[in-house]
CSV table of C-alpha atoms in Angstrom, one decimal:
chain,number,residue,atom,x,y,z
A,7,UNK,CA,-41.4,-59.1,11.8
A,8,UNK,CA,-42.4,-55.4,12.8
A,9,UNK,CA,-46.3,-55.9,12.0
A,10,UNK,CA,-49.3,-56.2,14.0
A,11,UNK,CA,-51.3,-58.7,11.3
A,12,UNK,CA,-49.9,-61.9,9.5
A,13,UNK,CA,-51.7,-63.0,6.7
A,14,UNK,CA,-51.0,-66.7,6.5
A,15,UNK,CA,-52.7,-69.3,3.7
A,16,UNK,CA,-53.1,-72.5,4.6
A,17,UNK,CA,-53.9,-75.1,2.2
A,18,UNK,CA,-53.2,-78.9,1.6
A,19,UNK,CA,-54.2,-82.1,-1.3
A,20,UNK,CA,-58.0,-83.2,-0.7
A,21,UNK,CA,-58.7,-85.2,2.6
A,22,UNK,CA,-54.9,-84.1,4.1
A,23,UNK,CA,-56.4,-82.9,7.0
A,24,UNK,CA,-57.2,-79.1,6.3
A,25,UNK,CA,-60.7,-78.8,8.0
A,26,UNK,CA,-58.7,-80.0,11.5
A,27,UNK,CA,-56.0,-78.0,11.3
A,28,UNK,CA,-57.7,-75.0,10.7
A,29,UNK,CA,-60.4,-75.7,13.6
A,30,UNK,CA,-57.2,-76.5,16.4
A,31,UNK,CA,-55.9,-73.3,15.2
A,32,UNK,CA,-59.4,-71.5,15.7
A,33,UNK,CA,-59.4,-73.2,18.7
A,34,UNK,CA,-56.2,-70.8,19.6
A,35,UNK,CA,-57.9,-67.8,19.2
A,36,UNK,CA,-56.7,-67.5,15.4
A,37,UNK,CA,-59.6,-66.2,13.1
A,38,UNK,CA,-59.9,-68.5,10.6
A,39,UNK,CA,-61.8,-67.7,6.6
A,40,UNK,CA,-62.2,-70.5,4.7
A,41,UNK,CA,-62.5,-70.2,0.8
A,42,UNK,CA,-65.1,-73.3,0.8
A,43,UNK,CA,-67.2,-71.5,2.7
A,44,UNK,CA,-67.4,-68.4,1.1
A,45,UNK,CA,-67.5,-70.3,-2.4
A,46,UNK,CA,-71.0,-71.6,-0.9
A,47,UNK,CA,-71.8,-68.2,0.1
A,48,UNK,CA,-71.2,-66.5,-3.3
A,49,UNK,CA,-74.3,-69.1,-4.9
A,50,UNK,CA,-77.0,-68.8,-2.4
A,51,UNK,CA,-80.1,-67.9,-3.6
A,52,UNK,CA,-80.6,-64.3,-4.8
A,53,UNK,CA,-77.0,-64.0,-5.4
A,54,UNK,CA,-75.3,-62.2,-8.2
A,55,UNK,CA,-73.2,-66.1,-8.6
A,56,UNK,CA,-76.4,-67.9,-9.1
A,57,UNK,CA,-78.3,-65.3,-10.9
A,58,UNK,CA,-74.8,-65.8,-13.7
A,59,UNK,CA,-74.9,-69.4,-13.5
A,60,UNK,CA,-78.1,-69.9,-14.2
A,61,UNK,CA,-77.7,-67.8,-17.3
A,62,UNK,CA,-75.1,-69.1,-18.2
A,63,UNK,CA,-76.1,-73.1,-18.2
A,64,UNK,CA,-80.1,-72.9,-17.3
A,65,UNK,CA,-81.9,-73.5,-14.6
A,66,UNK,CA,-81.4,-77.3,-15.0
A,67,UNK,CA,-78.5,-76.4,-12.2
A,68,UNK,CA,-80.8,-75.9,-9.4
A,69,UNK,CA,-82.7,-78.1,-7.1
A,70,UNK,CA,-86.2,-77.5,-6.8
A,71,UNK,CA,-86.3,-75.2,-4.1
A,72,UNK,CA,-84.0,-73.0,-6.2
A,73,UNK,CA,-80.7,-74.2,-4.5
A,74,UNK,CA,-77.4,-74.7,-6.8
A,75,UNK,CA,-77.6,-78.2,-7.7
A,76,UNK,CA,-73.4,-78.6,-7.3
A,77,UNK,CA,-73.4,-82.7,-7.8
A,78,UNK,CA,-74.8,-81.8,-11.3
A,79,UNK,CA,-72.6,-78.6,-11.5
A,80,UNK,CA,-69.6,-81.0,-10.9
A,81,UNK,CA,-70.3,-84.0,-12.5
A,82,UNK,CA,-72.5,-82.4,-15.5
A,83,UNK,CA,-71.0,-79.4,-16.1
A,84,UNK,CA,-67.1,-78.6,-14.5
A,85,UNK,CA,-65.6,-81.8,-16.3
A,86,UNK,CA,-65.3,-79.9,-19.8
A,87,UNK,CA,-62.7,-77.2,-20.1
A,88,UNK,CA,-64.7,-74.6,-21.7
A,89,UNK,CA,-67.6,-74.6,-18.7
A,90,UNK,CA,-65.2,-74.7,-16.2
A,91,UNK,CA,-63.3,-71.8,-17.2
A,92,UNK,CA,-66.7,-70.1,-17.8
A,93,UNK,CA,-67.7,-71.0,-13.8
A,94,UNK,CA,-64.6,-69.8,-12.8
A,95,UNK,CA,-65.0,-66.7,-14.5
A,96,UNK,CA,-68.0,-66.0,-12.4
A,97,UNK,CA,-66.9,-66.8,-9.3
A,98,UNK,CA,-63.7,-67.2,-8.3
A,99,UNK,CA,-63.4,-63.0,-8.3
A,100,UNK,CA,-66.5,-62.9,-5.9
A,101,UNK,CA,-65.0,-65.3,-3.8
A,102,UNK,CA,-61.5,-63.4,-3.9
A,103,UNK,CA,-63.6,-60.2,-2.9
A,104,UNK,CA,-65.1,-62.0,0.4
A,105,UNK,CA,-62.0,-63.3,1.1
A,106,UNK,CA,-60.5,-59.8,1.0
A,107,UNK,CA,-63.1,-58.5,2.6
A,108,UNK,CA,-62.6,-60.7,5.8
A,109,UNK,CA,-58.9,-60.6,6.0
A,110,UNK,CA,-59.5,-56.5,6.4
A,111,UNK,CA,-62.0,-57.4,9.2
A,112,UNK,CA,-58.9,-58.7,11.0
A,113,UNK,CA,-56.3,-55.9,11.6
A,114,UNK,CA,-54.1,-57.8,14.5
A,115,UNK,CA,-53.0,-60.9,15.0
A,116,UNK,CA,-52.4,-64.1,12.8
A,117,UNK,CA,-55.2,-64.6,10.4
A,118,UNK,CA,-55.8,-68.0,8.8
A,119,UNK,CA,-57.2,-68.2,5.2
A,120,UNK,CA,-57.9,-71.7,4.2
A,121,UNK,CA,-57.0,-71.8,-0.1
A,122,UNK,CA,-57.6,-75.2,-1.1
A,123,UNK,CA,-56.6,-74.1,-4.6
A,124,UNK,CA,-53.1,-71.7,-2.9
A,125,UNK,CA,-51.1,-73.4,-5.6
A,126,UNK,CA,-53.1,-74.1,-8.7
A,127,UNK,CA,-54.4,-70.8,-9.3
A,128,UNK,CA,-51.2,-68.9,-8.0
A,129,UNK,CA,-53.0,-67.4,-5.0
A,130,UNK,CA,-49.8,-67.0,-2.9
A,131,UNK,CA,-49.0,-63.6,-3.6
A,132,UNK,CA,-51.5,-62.0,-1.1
A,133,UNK,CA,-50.1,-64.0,2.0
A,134,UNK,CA,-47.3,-63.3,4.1
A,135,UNK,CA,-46.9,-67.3,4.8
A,136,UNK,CA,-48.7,-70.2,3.7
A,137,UNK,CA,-49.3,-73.6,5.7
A,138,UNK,CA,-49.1,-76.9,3.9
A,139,UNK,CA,-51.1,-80.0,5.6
A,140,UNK,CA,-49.3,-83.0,4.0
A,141,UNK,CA,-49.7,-86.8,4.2
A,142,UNK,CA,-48.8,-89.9,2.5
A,143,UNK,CA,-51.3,-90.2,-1.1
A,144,UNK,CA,-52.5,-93.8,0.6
A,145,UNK,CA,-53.8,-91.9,3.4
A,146,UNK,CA,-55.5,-89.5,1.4
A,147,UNK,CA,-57.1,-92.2,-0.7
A,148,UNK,CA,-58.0,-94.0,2.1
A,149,UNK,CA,-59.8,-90.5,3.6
A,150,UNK,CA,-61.4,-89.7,0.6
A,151,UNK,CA,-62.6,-92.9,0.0
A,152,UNK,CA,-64.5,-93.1,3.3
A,153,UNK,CA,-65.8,-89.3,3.2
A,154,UNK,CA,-67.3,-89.5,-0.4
A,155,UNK,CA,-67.9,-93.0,-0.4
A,156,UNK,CA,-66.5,-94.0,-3.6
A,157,UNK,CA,-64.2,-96.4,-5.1
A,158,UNK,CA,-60.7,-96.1,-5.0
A,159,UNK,CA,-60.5,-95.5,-8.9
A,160,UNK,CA,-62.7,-92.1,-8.5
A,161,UNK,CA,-61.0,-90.9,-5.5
A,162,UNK,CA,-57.6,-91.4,-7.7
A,163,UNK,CA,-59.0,-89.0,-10.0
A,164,UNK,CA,-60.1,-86.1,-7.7
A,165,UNK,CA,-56.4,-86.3,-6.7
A,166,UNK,CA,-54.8,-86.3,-10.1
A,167,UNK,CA,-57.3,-83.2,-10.7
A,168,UNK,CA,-55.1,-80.9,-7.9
A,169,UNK,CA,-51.7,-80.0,-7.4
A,170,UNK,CA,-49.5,-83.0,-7.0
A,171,UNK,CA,-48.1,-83.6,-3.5
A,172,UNK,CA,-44.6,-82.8,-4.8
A,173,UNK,CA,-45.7,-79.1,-6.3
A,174,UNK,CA,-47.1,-78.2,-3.0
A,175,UNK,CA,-44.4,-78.9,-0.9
A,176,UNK,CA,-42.1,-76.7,-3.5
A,177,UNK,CA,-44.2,-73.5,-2.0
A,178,UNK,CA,-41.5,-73.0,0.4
A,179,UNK,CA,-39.5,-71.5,-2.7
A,180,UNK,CA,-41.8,-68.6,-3.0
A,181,UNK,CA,-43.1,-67.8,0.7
A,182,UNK,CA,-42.2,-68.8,3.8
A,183,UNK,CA,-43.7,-71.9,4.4
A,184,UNK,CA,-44.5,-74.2,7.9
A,185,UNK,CA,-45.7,-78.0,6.9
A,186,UNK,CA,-48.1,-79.8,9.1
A,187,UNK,CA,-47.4,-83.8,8.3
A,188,UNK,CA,-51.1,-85.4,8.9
A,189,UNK,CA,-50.0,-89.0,9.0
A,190,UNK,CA,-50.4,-89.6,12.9
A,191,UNK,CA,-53.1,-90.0,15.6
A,192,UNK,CA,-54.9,-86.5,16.2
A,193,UNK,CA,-53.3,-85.9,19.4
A,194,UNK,CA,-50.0,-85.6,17.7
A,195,UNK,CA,-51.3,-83.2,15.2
A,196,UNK,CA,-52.7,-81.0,18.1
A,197,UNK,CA,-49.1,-80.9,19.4
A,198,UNK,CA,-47.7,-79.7,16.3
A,199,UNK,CA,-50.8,-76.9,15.7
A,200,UNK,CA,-50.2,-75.7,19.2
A,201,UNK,CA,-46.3,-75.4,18.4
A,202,UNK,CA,-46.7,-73.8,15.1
A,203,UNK,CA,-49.2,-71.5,16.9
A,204,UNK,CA,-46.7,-70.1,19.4
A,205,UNK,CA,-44.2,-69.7,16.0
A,206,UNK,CA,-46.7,-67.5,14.2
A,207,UNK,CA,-47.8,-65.5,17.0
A,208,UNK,CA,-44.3,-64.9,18.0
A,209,UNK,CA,-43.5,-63.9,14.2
A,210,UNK,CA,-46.2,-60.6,14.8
């Protein structure tokens, strides 16, 4: 491939593993942007994101030292169609404008942009490959279960709310696509981010 920058997304179902394959791929010297980080960004305090929220839904959303409240935003407010739509209307275009702005910071090399969302919201158009973590739905449930700490029943439910495993793994029809099975012990998922490091380096 006769450039010096490859934009690649990498994304994967809640508690697949994202966070550590992003970081062992840091750890490579690959600059990483995450989209969960910059949505945090995009609602600090004094933002133009928090300043719109608030008017939009009050300031019953923040915490009393003027912080977004997001357990309420999430369990209060993002479970009814016509608020969620109105949040994402806010912010999802600042958080695409960070994001943009980043990947221009970066004008060599293999850039990794971590899009939880890559698939839902049809973000795969701006990347020149994409990354899918995988693993079994068990192990996820199991993950999620133990990170939140919640029951099964409610972890379920945050996974029927994404992508199913089955839609993500279809990206490879519309961009060139590298999948990271997360099932195993961490050492063998260092193996397989070390080898898929060498691929997309030697891809520039």
């Amino acid at each position: 491939m006769s450039t010096s920058n490859l934009k690649v997304a990498l994304t994967g179902g809640i508690a697949s593993g994202k966070s550590q394959v992003s970081s062992l791929l840091e750890a490579h010297g690959n600059p990483v942007v995450d989209l969960d980080v910059l949505a945090r960004e995009v609602v600090k305090p004094g933002t133009d994101g928090l300043i719109e929220l608030v008017a939009a839904f009050s300031d019953e959303i923040l915490n009393e030292d003027g912080t977004l409240n997001r357990a309420y935003l999430r369990d209060k407010l993002y479970k009814k169609g016509r608020n969620r739509a109105l949040i994402e209307q806010i912010l999802h275009p600042k958080i695409l404008g960070k994001m943009q702005m980043a990947m221009e910071e970066h004008k060599n090399g293999v850039i990794i942009v971590v899009v939880p969302l890559l698939v839902e919201k049809n973000l795969w158009q701006t990347f020149d490959r994409a990354i899918v973590v995988d693993c079994e739905v068990e192990n996820q449930l199991k993950r999620l279960q133990k990170r939140e700490n919640i029951e099964k029943s409610k972890a379920e439910a945050m996974l029927l709310a994404q992508s199913s495993r089955k839609q993500r793994l279809k990206l490879g029809e519309s961009l060139p696509t590298d999948i990271i099975e997360n099932n195993s012990k961490i050492i063998d998922l260092d193996e397989k981010v070390a080898t898929l490091h060498h691929k997309l380096t030697a891809l520039l």
